[in-house]
CSV table of C-alpha atoms in Angstrom, one decimal:
chain,number,residue,atom,x,y,z
D,1,MET,CA,-291.6,-69.2,41.6
D,2,ASN,CA,-288.7,-70.1,43.9
D,3,ALA,CA,-287.0,-73.2,42.7
D,4,TRP,CA,-286.0,-74.1,46.2
D,5,ASN,CA,-289.6,-74.5,47.4
D,6,PHE,CA,-290.4,-78.1,48.1
D,7,GLN,CA,-293.5,-79.3,46.3
D,8,GLU,CA,-296.7,-79.6,48.4
D,9,LEU,CA,-300.0,-80.2,46.7
D,10,LYS,CA,-302.6,-77.5,46.6
D,11,GLU,CA,-306.1,-78.3,47.9
D,12,THR,CA,-308.6,-78.9,45.1
D,13,PRO,CA,-310.5,-75.6,44.7
D,14,SER,CA,-314.1,-75.5,45.8
D,15,GLN,CA,-317.1,-74.8,43.5
D,16,THR,CA,-320.7,-74.2,44.3
D,17,GLY,CA,-323.0,-77.2,44.9
D,18,GLY,CA,-325.4,-75.6,42.5
D,19,PRO,CA,-329.2,-75.7,42.5
D,20,TYR,CA,-329.4,-79.5,41.8
D,21,VAL,CA,-327.2,-80.6,44.7
D,22,HIS,CA,-330.0,-82.9,45.8
D,23,ILE,CA,-329.5,-85.2,42.8
D,24,GLY,CA,-326.2,-86.5,44.1
D,25,LEU,CA,-326.5,-85.9,47.9
D,26,LEU,CA,-330.3,-86.5,48.5
D,27,PRO,CA,-331.6,-88.3,45.5
D,28,GLN,CA,-334.8,-89.2,47.3
D,29,GLN,CA,-335.6,-85.4,47.4
D,30,ALA,CA,-335.2,-85.3,43.6
D,31,ASN,CA,-337.5,-88.4,43.3
D,32,ILE,CA,-334.6,-90.5,42.1
D,33,GLU,CA,-334.4,-94.1,43.4
D,34,VAL,CA,-330.9,-95.5,42.8
D,35,PHE,CA,-329.5,-96.4,46.2
D,36,GLU,CA,-330.8,-99.0,48.5
D,37,HIS,CA,-329.5,-97.1,51.5
D,38,ASN,CA,-330.0,-93.3,51.4
D,39,PHE,CA,-328.4,-90.8,53.8
D,40,ASN,CA,-330.9,-88.6,55.7
D,41,ASN,CA,-331.6,-86.4,58.7
D,42,GLN,CA,-332.3,-89.1,61.2
D,43,LEU,CA,-329.3,-89.6,63.5
D,44,THR,CA,-331.1,-91.8,66.1
D,45,ASN,CA,-332.4,-95.3,66.3
D,46,GLU,CA,-334.2,-97.0,69.2
D,47,LYS,CA,-330.9,-97.9,70.9
D,48,THR,CA,-329.2,-94.5,70.7
D,49,GLN,CA,-328.4,-93.1,74.1
D,50,GLY,CA,-329.2,-89.6,75.2
D,51,GLU,CA,-332.0,-87.0,75.1
D,52,ARG,CA,-333.9,-86.9,71.9
D,53,ILE,CA,-334.1,-83.4,70.3
D,54,ARG,CA,-335.2,-82.0,67.0
D,55,LEU,CA,-333.2,-79.2,65.4
D,56,GLU,CA,-335.0,-77.0,62.9
D,57,GLY,CA,-334.9,-73.6,61.2
D,58,GLN,CA,-334.5,-71.8,58.0
D,59,VAL,CA,-331.6,-70.2,56.1
D,60,PHE,CA,-332.1,-66.6,54.9
D,61,ASP,CA,-330.3,-64.6,52.2
D,62,GLY,CA,-329.4,-60.9,52.2
D,63,LEU,CA,-333.0,-59.9,51.5
D,64,GLY,CA,-334.4,-62.0,54.4
D,65,LEU,CA,-335.8,-64.6,52.1
D,66,PRO,CA,-335.4,-68.3,52.9
D,67,LEU,CA,-333.1,-70.5,50.7
D,68,ARG,CA,-335.3,-73.3,49.4
D,69,ASP,CA,-332.4,-75.1,47.7
D,70,VAL,CA,-329.9,-75.3,50.5
D,71,LEU,CA,-328.3,-78.5,51.7
D,72,LEU,CA,-327.2,-78.9,55.3
D,73,GLU,CA,-325.1,-81.5,57.1
D,74,ILE,CA,-324.4,-81.8,60.8
D,75,TRP,CA,-321.5,-83.6,62.7
D,76,GLN,CA,-321.7,-84.1,66.5
D,77,ALA,CA,-320.5,-86.1,69.4
D,78,ASP,CA,-322.6,-88.7,71.3
D,79,ALA,CA,-324.4,-88.1,74.6
D,80,ASN,CA,-321.1,-88.5,76.5
D,81,GLY,CA,-319.1,-86.1,74.2
D,82,VAL,CA,-317.3,-88.8,72.2
D,83,TYR,CA,-317.1,-88.7,68.4
D,84,PRO,CA,-317.8,-91.9,66.4
D,85,SER,CA,-314.5,-91.4,64.5
D,86,HIS,CA,-311.1,-93.1,64.7
D,87,ALA,CA,-309.6,-89.6,65.1
D,88,ASP,CA,-311.3,-89.1,68.5
D,89,SER,CA,-308.4,-89.4,70.9
D,90,GLN,CA,-310.3,-89.1,74.2
D,91,GLY,CA,-310.0,-92.9,74.9
D,92,LYS,CA,-313.6,-93.2,76.0
D,93,SER,CA,-315.9,-95.7,74.3
D,94,VAL,CA,-318.5,-94.2,71.9
D,95,ASP,CA,-322.2,-95.1,71.7
D,96,PRO,CA,-322.2,-98.0,69.1
D,97,SER,CA,-325.7,-96.9,68.0
D,98,PHE,CA,-324.7,-93.4,67.0
D,99,PHE,CA,-323.4,-92.3,63.6
D,100,GLY,CA,-322.9,-88.6,64.5
D,101,TRP,CA,-323.6,-87.3,61.0
D,102,GLY,CA,-326.7,-86.4,59.0
D,103,ARG,CA,-327.8,-84.6,55.9
D,104,THR,CA,-331.0,-82.8,54.9
D,105,GLY,CA,-332.4,-80.3,52.3
D,106,ALA,CA,-334.6,-77.4,53.0
D,107,ASN,CA,-338.2,-77.9,51.9
D,108,PHE,CA,-338.6,-76.7,48.3
D,109,GLU,CA,-341.7,-74.5,49.2
D,110,THR,CA,-341.1,-73.3,52.8
D,111,GLY,CA,-337.3,-73.5,53.2
D,112,PHE,CA,-337.7,-75.3,56.6
D,113,TRP,CA,-335.0,-77.9,57.5
D,114,SER,CA,-334.8,-80.3,60.4
D,115,PHE,CA,-332.8,-83.1,62.0
D,116,ASP,CA,-333.8,-85.7,64.6
D,117,THR,CA,-330.8,-86.3,66.8
D,118,ILE,CA,-329.7,-86.3,70.5
D,119,LYS,CA,-328.2,-83.5,72.5
D,120,PRO,CA,-324.4,-84.0,72.4
D,121,GLY,CA,-322.3,-84.1,75.6
D,122,ALA,CA,-319.4,-81.7,76.2
D,123,VAL,CA,-316.2,-82.5,74.3
D,124,ALA,CA,-312.6,-81.8,75.3
D,125,GLY,CA,-311.2,-78.5,74.0
D,126,ARG,CA,-307.6,-77.6,73.4
D,127,LYS,CA,-305.0,-77.6,76.2
D,128,GLY,CA,-307.2,-79.3,78.7
D,129,SER,CA,-310.2,-77.0,78.3
D,130,THR,CA,-313.8,-78.2,77.9
D,131,GLN,CA,-316.1,-77.1,75.1
D,132,ALA,CA,-319.8,-76.4,75.6
D,133,PRO,CA,-322.2,-78.9,73.9
D,134,HIS,CA,-322.3,-78.0,70.2
D,135,ILE,CA,-323.1,-79.4,66.8
D,136,ALA,CA,-321.0,-78.6,63.7
D,137,VAL,CA,-323.0,-77.5,60.7
D,138,VAL,CA,-322.0,-76.9,57.1
D,139,LEU,CA,-324.2,-75.5,54.3
D,140,PHE,CA,-323.9,-75.8,50.6
D,141,ALA,CA,-326.2,-74.2,47.9
D,142,ARG,CA,-326.4,-72.4,44.6
D,143,GLY,CA,-324.6,-69.1,45.1
D,144,ILE,CA,-322.3,-70.4,47.9
D,145,ASN,CA,-318.8,-70.9,46.4
D,146,LEU,CA,-317.3,-72.6,49.5
D,147,GLY,CA,-319.3,-74.5,52.1
D,148,LEU,CA,-320.2,-72.3,55.1
D,149,HIS,CA,-319.2,-73.7,58.5
D,150,THR,CA,-321.0,-72.7,61.7
D,151,ARG,CA,-321.8,-74.3,65.1
D,152,ILE,CA,-325.0,-74.7,67.0
D,153,TYR,CA,-324.9,-74.2,70.8
D,154,PHE,CA,-327.9,-74.5,73.2
D,155,ASP,CA,-329.6,-71.7,75.2
D,156,ASP,CA,-330.1,-74.0,78.2
D,157,GLU,CA,-326.3,-74.4,78.6
D,158,VAL,CA,-325.7,-70.8,79.9
D,159,GLU,CA,-322.7,-71.6,82.1
D,160,ALA,CA,-321.0,-74.0,79.7
D,161,ASN,CA,-321.5,-71.5,76.8
D,162,ALA,CA,-320.0,-68.7,78.9
D,163,ASN,CA,-316.8,-70.8,79.3
D,164,ASP,CA,-316.6,-72.1,75.7
D,165,PRO,CA,-313.3,-71.4,74.1
D,166,VAL,CA,-314.6,-71.0,70.6
D,167,LEU,CA,-317.5,-68.7,71.5
D,168,ASN,CA,-315.1,-66.7,73.6
D,169,SER,CA,-312.7,-66.4,70.7
D,170,ILE,CA,-315.3,-64.2,68.9
D,171,GLU,CA,-314.2,-60.7,69.9
D,172,TRP,CA,-317.5,-59.1,69.0
D,173,ALA,CA,-319.5,-60.5,71.9
D,174,THR,CA,-322.8,-59.4,70.4
D,175,ARG,CA,-322.3,-61.9,67.5
D,176,ARG,CA,-322.0,-64.9,69.8
D,177,GLN,CA,-325.8,-65.1,70.3
D,178,THR,CA,-326.2,-65.9,66.5
D,179,LEU,CA,-324.9,-69.4,67.4
D,180,ILE,CA,-327.3,-70.2,70.2
D,181,ALA,CA,-330.4,-72.3,69.4
D,182,LYS,CA,-333.6,-71.6,71.3
D,183,ARG,CA,-335.2,-74.5,73.2
D,184,THR,CA,-339.0,-75.0,73.0
D,185,GLU,CA,-341.3,-77.9,73.5
D,186,VAL,CA,-343.8,-78.9,70.9
D,187,ASP,CA,-346.2,-81.8,71.8
D,188,GLY,CA,-343.8,-83.0,74.5
D,189,GLU,CA,-340.9,-83.0,72.1
D,190,VAL,CA,-337.8,-80.9,72.7
D,191,VAL,CA,-337.2,-78.7,69.7
D,192,TYR,CA,-334.3,-76.3,69.2
D,193,ARG,CA,-334.8,-73.5,66.7
D,194,PHE,CA,-331.7,-72.3,64.8
D,195,ASP,CA,-332.1,-69.8,62.0
D,196,ILE,CA,-329.1,-69.0,59.8
D,197,ARG,CA,-328.7,-65.5,58.3
D,198,ILE,CA,-326.1,-65.6,55.6
D,199,GLN,CA,-325.8,-61.8,55.1
D,200,GLY,CA,-326.8,-58.6,56.7
D,201,GLU,CA,-328.4,-57.8,60.1
D,202,ASP,CA,-327.7,-60.5,62.8
D,203,GLU,CA,-325.5,-62.3,60.3
D,204,THR,CA,-324.6,-65.8,61.6
D,205,VAL,CA,-321.0,-66.3,62.6
D,206,PHE,CA,-319.2,-68.5,60.0
D,207,PHE,CA,-315.9,-70.2,60.7
D,208,ASP,CA,-312.8,-71.0,58.8
D,209,ILE,CA,-312.1,-74.3,60.6
P,1,MET,CA,-286.7,-90.1,70.8
P,2,LEU,CA,-289.5,-88.0,69.3
P,3,ILE,CA,-292.8,-89.7,69.2
P,4,HIS,CA,-295.3,-88.3,66.8
P,5,THR,CA,-299.1,-87.8,67.2
P,6,LEU,CA,-301.4,-86.1,64.8
P,7,GLY,CA,-302.1,-82.4,65.2
P,8,ALA,CA,-304.4,-80.0,63.4
P,9,TYR,CA,-305.0,-79.8,59.6
P,10,ALA,CA,-302.9,-77.3,57.8
P,11,GLN,CA,-304.8,-74.0,57.4
P,12,ARG,CA,-306.9,-73.6,54.2
P,13,ASN,CA,-305.2,-71.4,51.7
P,14,THR,CA,-308.0,-69.1,50.9
P,15,ASP,CA,-306.2,-67.8,47.8
P,16,ASP,CA,-306.6,-71.2,46.3
P,17,HIS,CA,-310.4,-71.0,46.5
P,18,PRO,CA,-313.1,-68.7,45.2
P,19,PRO,CA,-314.0,-65.9,47.5
P,20,ALA,CA,-317.7,-65.9,48.8
P,21,TYR,CA,-318.7,-62.7,47.0
P,22,THR,CA,-318.2,-63.0,43.3
P,23,PRO,CA,-320.5,-60.6,41.4
P,24,GLY,CA,-319.9,-62.2,38.0
P,25,TYR,CA,-321.7,-65.2,39.5
P,26,LYS,CA,-324.9,-63.3,40.4
P,27,THR,CA,-326.5,-65.6,42.9
P,28,SER,CA,-323.4,-65.2,45.2
P,29,VAL,CA,-324.3,-61.5,45.7
P,30,LEU,CA,-327.1,-62.1,48.3
P,31,ARG,CA,-325.7,-65.5,49.5
P,32,SER,CA,-322.3,-64.4,50.7
P,33,PRO,CA,-321.5,-63.2,54.3
P,34,LYS,CA,-320.6,-59.5,54.7
P,35,ASN,CA,-318.4,-60.3,57.7
P,36,ALA,CA,-315.0,-62.0,57.4
P,37,LEU,CA,-314.9,-65.7,58.4
P,38,ILE,CA,-313.7,-66.2,61.9
P,39,SER,CA,-310.7,-68.6,61.9
P,40,ILE,CA,-310.6,-71.0,64.9
P,41,ASN,CA,-308.0,-73.3,66.4
P,42,GLU,CA,-309.1,-76.8,65.5
P,43,THR,CA,-310.5,-79.1,68.2
P,44,LEU,CA,-311.6,-82.7,68.1
P,45,THR,CA,-314.8,-81.5,66.4
P,46,GLU,CA,-312.9,-80.3,63.3
P,47,VAL,CA,-310.4,-83.3,63.0
P,48,THR,CA,-313.0,-86.1,63.3
P,49,SER,CA,-315.5,-87.2,60.7
P,50,PRO,CA,-318.0,-90.1,60.1
P,51,HIS,CA,-317.0,-93.5,58.7
P,52,PHE,CA,-319.1,-95.0,56.0
P,53,SER,CA,-319.3,-98.8,55.9
P,54,PRO,CA,-318.8,-100.6,52.6
P,55,ASN,CA,-322.0,-102.5,53.5
P,56,LEU,CA,-324.0,-99.3,52.8
P,57,PHE,CA,-323.2,-99.5,49.1
P,58,GLY,CA,-324.9,-101.4,46.3
P,59,ALA,CA,-323.1,-103.1,43.4
P,60,LYS,CA,-324.0,-100.5,40.8
P,61,ASP,CA,-323.6,-97.4,43.0
P,62,ASN,CA,-320.5,-96.3,41.0
P,63,ASP,CA,-322.0,-97.3,37.6
P,64,LEU,CA,-324.2,-94.4,36.3
P,65,ILE,CA,-324.6,-96.2,33.0
P,66,LEU,CA,-326.5,-99.1,34.7
P,67,ASN,CA,-327.7,-97.9,38.0
P,68,TYR,CA,-330.9,-96.3,36.6
P,69,ALA,CA,-331.3,-98.2,33.4
P,70,LYS,CA,-334.9,-99.5,33.0
P,71,ASP,CA,-335.5,-100.8,29.5
P,72,GLY,CA,-332.2,-100.2,27.8
P,73,LEU,CA,-328.9,-98.3,28.0
P,74,PRO,CA,-328.8,-94.5,28.4
P,75,VAL,CA,-327.9,-92.5,25.4
P,76,GLY,CA,-324.5,-90.8,25.1
P,77,GLU,CA,-320.7,-91.1,25.3
P,78,ARG,CA,-319.6,-94.0,27.5
P,79,ILE,CA,-316.8,-92.9,29.7
P,80,ILE,CA,-314.8,-94.1,32.8
P,81,VAL,CA,-313.5,-91.6,35.3
P,82,HIS,CA,-310.7,-92.6,37.7
P,83,GLY,CA,-308.1,-91.1,39.9
P,84,TYR,CA,-306.6,-90.8,43.3
P,85,VAL,CA,-307.6,-88.8,46.4
P,86,ARG,CA,-304.5,-87.6,48.3
P,87,ASP,CA,-303.9,-85.0,51.0
P,88,GLN,CA,-301.7,-82.0,50.5
P,89,PHE,CA,-298.7,-83.8,51.8
P,90,GLY,CA,-299.2,-86.6,49.2
P,91,ARG,CA,-300.6,-89.2,51.5
P,92,PRO,CA,-303.5,-91.4,50.1
P,93,VAL,CA,-306.9,-90.6,51.5
P,94,LYS,CA,-308.5,-94.0,52.3
P,95,ASN,CA,-312.1,-95.0,52.6
P,96,ALA,CA,-313.3,-91.5,51.7
P,97,LEU,CA,-316.9,-91.1,50.5
P,98,LEU,CA,-317.0,-89.7,47.0
P,99,GLU,CA,-320.4,-88.8,45.7
P,100,VAL,CA,-321.0,-87.5,42.1
P,101,TRP,CA,-324.0,-86.0,40.3
P,102,GLN,CA,-324.5,-84.7,36.7
P,103,ALA,CA,-326.7,-83.9,33.8
P,104,ASN,CA,-327.4,-86.4,31.0
P,105,ALA,CA,-326.0,-86.3,27.5
P,106,SER,CA,-328.4,-83.5,26.6
P,107,GLY,CA,-327.4,-81.3,29.5
P,108,ARG,CA,-330.7,-82.0,31.3
P,109,TYR,CA,-330.8,-82.8,35.0
P,110,ARG,CA,-333.3,-85.3,36.6
P,111,HIS,CA,-334.5,-82.6,39.0
P,112,PRO,CA,-338.0,-81.1,39.6
P,113,ASN,CA,-336.6,-77.6,39.0
P,114,ASP,CA,-334.8,-78.2,35.7
P,115,LYS,CA,-337.1,-77.1,32.8
P,116,PHE,CA,-334.4,-77.0,30.0
P,117,ILE,CA,-335.8,-78.2,26.7
P,118,GLY,CA,-332.9,-80.8,26.3
P,119,ALA,CA,-334.4,-84.3,26.4
P,120,MET,CA,-334.7,-86.4,29.5
P,121,ASP,CA,-333.2,-89.9,29.2
P,122,PRO,CA,-335.5,-92.5,30.9
P,123,ASN,CA,-332.5,-94.7,31.5
P,124,PHE,CA,-330.2,-92.2,33.1
P,125,GLY,CA,-330.4,-91.1,36.8
P,126,GLY,CA,-327.3,-89.0,37.1
P,127,CYS,CA,-325.9,-89.8,40.6
P,128,GLY,CA,-323.4,-92.3,42.0
P,129,ARG,CA,-321.0,-92.8,44.9
P,130,THR,CA,-318.0,-94.9,46.0
P,131,LEU,CA,-315.4,-95.3,48.7
P,132,THR,CA,-311.7,-94.7,47.9
P,133,ASP,CA,-309.5,-97.8,48.4
P,134,GLU,CA,-306.3,-98.3,50.4
P,135,ASN,CA,-304.4,-96.3,47.8
P,136,GLY,CA,-306.9,-93.5,47.6
P,137,PHE,CA,-308.0,-94.8,44.2
P,138,PHE,CA,-311.6,-94.3,42.9
P,139,ILE,CA,-313.4,-95.3,39.7
P,140,PHE,CA,-316.8,-94.8,38.3
P,141,ARG,CA,-318.5,-95.2,34.9
P,142,THR,CA,-321.0,-92.8,33.4
P,143,ILE,CA,-322.3,-90.9,30.3
P,144,LYS,CA,-320.4,-87.8,29.5
P,145,PRO,CA,-322.8,-84.9,30.4
P,146,GLY,CA,-323.7,-82.2,27.9
P,147,PRO,CA,-323.2,-78.5,28.4
P,148,TYR,CA,-326.3,-76.7,29.6
P,149,PRO,CA,-327.7,-73.2,29.5
P,150,TRP,CA,-328.6,-71.2,32.7
P,151,ARG,CA,-329.8,-67.8,33.6
P,152,ASN,CA,-326.9,-65.7,34.9
P,153,ARG,CA,-326.4,-63.5,32.0
P,154,ILE,CA,-329.2,-64.5,29.5
P,155,ASN,CA,-327.0,-66.6,27.2
P,156,GLU,CA,-324.8,-68.3,29.8
P,157,TRP,CA,-323.7,-71.9,29.3
P,158,ARG,CA,-322.0,-74.3,31.7
P,159,PRO,CA,-319.2,-76.4,30.3
P,160,ALA,CA,-319.8,-80.2,30.6
P,161,HIS,CA,-319.1,-80.9,34.2
P,162,VAL,CA,-319.6,-83.5,37.0
P,163,HIS,CA,-320.3,-82.3,40.5
P,164,PHE,CA,-318.5,-84.1,43.3
P,165,SER,CA,-318.5,-84.2,47.1
P,166,LEU,CA,-315.9,-85.7,49.6
P,167,ILE,CA,-316.3,-86.7,53.2
P,168,ALA,CA,-312.9,-88.0,54.4
P,169,ASP,CA,-311.1,-88.3,57.8
P,170,GLY,CA,-311.7,-84.8,59.2
P,171,TRP,CA,-314.6,-82.4,59.1
P,172,ALA,CA,-312.1,-79.7,58.1
P,173,GLN,CA,-311.6,-81.6,54.8
P,174,ARG,CA,-315.2,-81.5,53.8
P,175,LEU,CA,-315.3,-80.4,50.1
P,176,ILE,CA,-317.7,-80.0,47.2
P,177,SER,CA,-316.6,-79.0,43.8
P,178,GLN,CA,-317.0,-79.8,40.1
P,179,PHE,CA,-314.7,-81.2,37.4
P,180,TYR,CA,-314.6,-80.4,33.7
P,181,PHE,CA,-313.3,-82.2,30.6
P,182,GLU,CA,-310.1,-81.5,28.7
P,183,GLY,CA,-310.6,-79.4,25.6
P,184,ASP,CA,-314.1,-78.0,26.3
P,185,THR,CA,-314.0,-74.4,24.9
P,186,LEU,CA,-316.8,-73.3,27.3
P,187,ILE,CA,-314.3,-73.7,30.1
P,188,ASP,CA,-312.8,-70.3,29.2
P,189,THR,CA,-316.1,-68.4,29.5
P,190,CYS,CA,-317.7,-69.9,32.6
P,191,PRO,CA,-318.4,-67.4,35.4
P,192,ILE,CA,-318.5,-70.2,38.0
P,193,LEU,CA,-315.1,-71.5,37.1
P,194,LYS,CA,-313.8,-67.8,36.9
P,195,THR,CA,-314.6,-67.4,40.6
P,196,ILE,CA,-311.4,-69.3,41.2
P,197,PRO,CA,-308.6,-66.6,41.3
P,198,SER,CA,-305.7,-68.5,39.7
P,199,GLU,CA,-305.2,-70.2,36.4
P,200,GLU,CA,-303.3,-73.0,38.0
P,201,GLN,CA,-306.2,-73.8,40.3
P,202,ARG,CA,-308.8,-73.6,37.5
P,203,ARG,CA,-306.7,-76.2,35.6
P,204,ALA,CA,-306.8,-78.4,38.7
P,205,LEU,CA,-310.5,-79.0,38.0
P,206,ILE,CA,-310.0,-80.3,34.4
P,207,ALA,CA,-310.1,-84.1,34.0
P,208,LEU,CA,-307.5,-85.3,31.4
P,209,GLU,CA,-308.1,-87.7,28.5
P,210,ASP,CA,-306.4,-91.0,29.6
P,211,ARG,CA,-305.8,-92.5,26.1
P,212,ASN,CA,-304.1,-95.7,27.4
P,213,ASN,CA,-307.0,-96.6,29.5
P,214,PHE,CA,-309.7,-96.4,26.8
P,215,ILE,CA,-311.4,-99.8,26.5
P,216,GLU,CA,-311.6,-100.9,22.9
P,217,SER,CA,-315.1,-101.0,21.4
P,218,ASP,CA,-316.5,-99.8,24.7
P,219,SER,CA,-315.5,-96.7,26.7
P,220,ARG,CA,-313.2,-93.7,26.8
P,221,CYS,CA,-311.4,-92.7,30.0
P,222,TYR,CA,-310.6,-89.5,31.9
P,223,ARG,CA,-308.1,-89.2,34.8
P,224,PHE,CA,-308.9,-86.8,37.6
P,225,ASP,CA,-307.0,-86.5,40.9
P,226,ILE,CA,-308.4,-84.7,44.1
P,227,HIS,CA,-306.3,-83.1,46.9
P,228,LEU,CA,-307.6,-82.5,50.4
P,229,ARG,CA,-306.2,-80.7,53.3
P,230,GLY,CA,-303.6,-82.7,55.4
P,231,ARG,CA,-302.8,-83.1,59.1
P,232,ARG,CA,-299.5,-82.1,60.5
P,233,ALA,CA,-297.6,-84.5,62.8
P,234,THR,CA,-296.9,-83.3,66.3
P,235,TYR,CA,-293.5,-84.2,67.8
P,236,PHE,CA,-293.6,-81.9,70.8
P,237,GLU,CA,-296.6,-80.6,72.8
P,238,ASN,CA,-300.0,-81.7,71.5
P,239,ASP,CA,-302.5,-79.0,72.3
P,240,LEU,CA,-305.4,-80.6,70.5
P,241,THR,CA,-306.9,-81.9,73.7
């Protein structure tokens, strides 16, 4: 070690969330009633502004089998592209009825996960650019040593996606489509399907953010 | 005069973390990407994060000894765990959400998928949460978890450990890990802990016995500090937006 280096702290190292991640992060899914207020996958209330959407999908391992013990979180801007965070510097007011964050676990039998949320507005990118509407996603599970970060974009935002600085920073253009959710309508509800493939063919793009 | 604003988080030092593919921890083999992660320049998406109101929390949320007790106290060693959350530049991380979960004194989890023969404790749930204060300080009380066997190799045993999760000021700081207890001999044989490449970083997950903060005729105490990524200040062009 060089004695002249100034001392900076190292980030605490990551470890897997393990198979029982639900106990701490979704106790209701482990049938544990401890907290009066539990976190969940519902990001909207009756006052939230914007188009209601459901996001849903599965997460697949390298054999094409769904992970039934995975935990997912999303973080997104409101309908006008503003984050409910003191670190948002856009100077626009944020929807007071929007929290921007949610958490869910895949179904223990089927591996399906879902969120009820709103479609986010476009957010400022770096150096005056504009990002296409997107939702940040992180997944944690047994076998995953460090949470995997990805982004969900929307297939009905063709033009915005074509100009998105993050999508365009992926030099293998064929991989960009792994980040585009497919819009459908089920019983009048807007549903975006987003499957995540951790390993192998059509592997989802994961980011070091 | 140079006016500072906040820029991006310092890049994550991947050498300080486990790689995704770690064959000694068998489940990682089919759950690790084959492609390299794509590093991106941070935007507002990565430097923002949700805020959790203190109103969301109940009085016993950080007291795992009492928050599931039904007809008596849980069985096991009474311990307090406390410490500070700071960023890599030494600044306190305030109002961060810290969530913890663990097995009971037998090494048994209250989870539908845990079938270990170790006894359940009807008075122990195994989860808790708290917000760090203005100084980045946190404290919770619990029963020291037992080690537990799992199927990696056939006779694999986890050291006693507590899982923890942090949501702080920026999405880029999002972290889940586990801490261990000073002196546990299973620490040296755990394939999950061994996924971390350096000895120095493995030691950063060991809570230390805090003898002066034992409470007489009541509880022992462990000290555990957590470090998150930190933001750099920007004195010249701010490219974040």
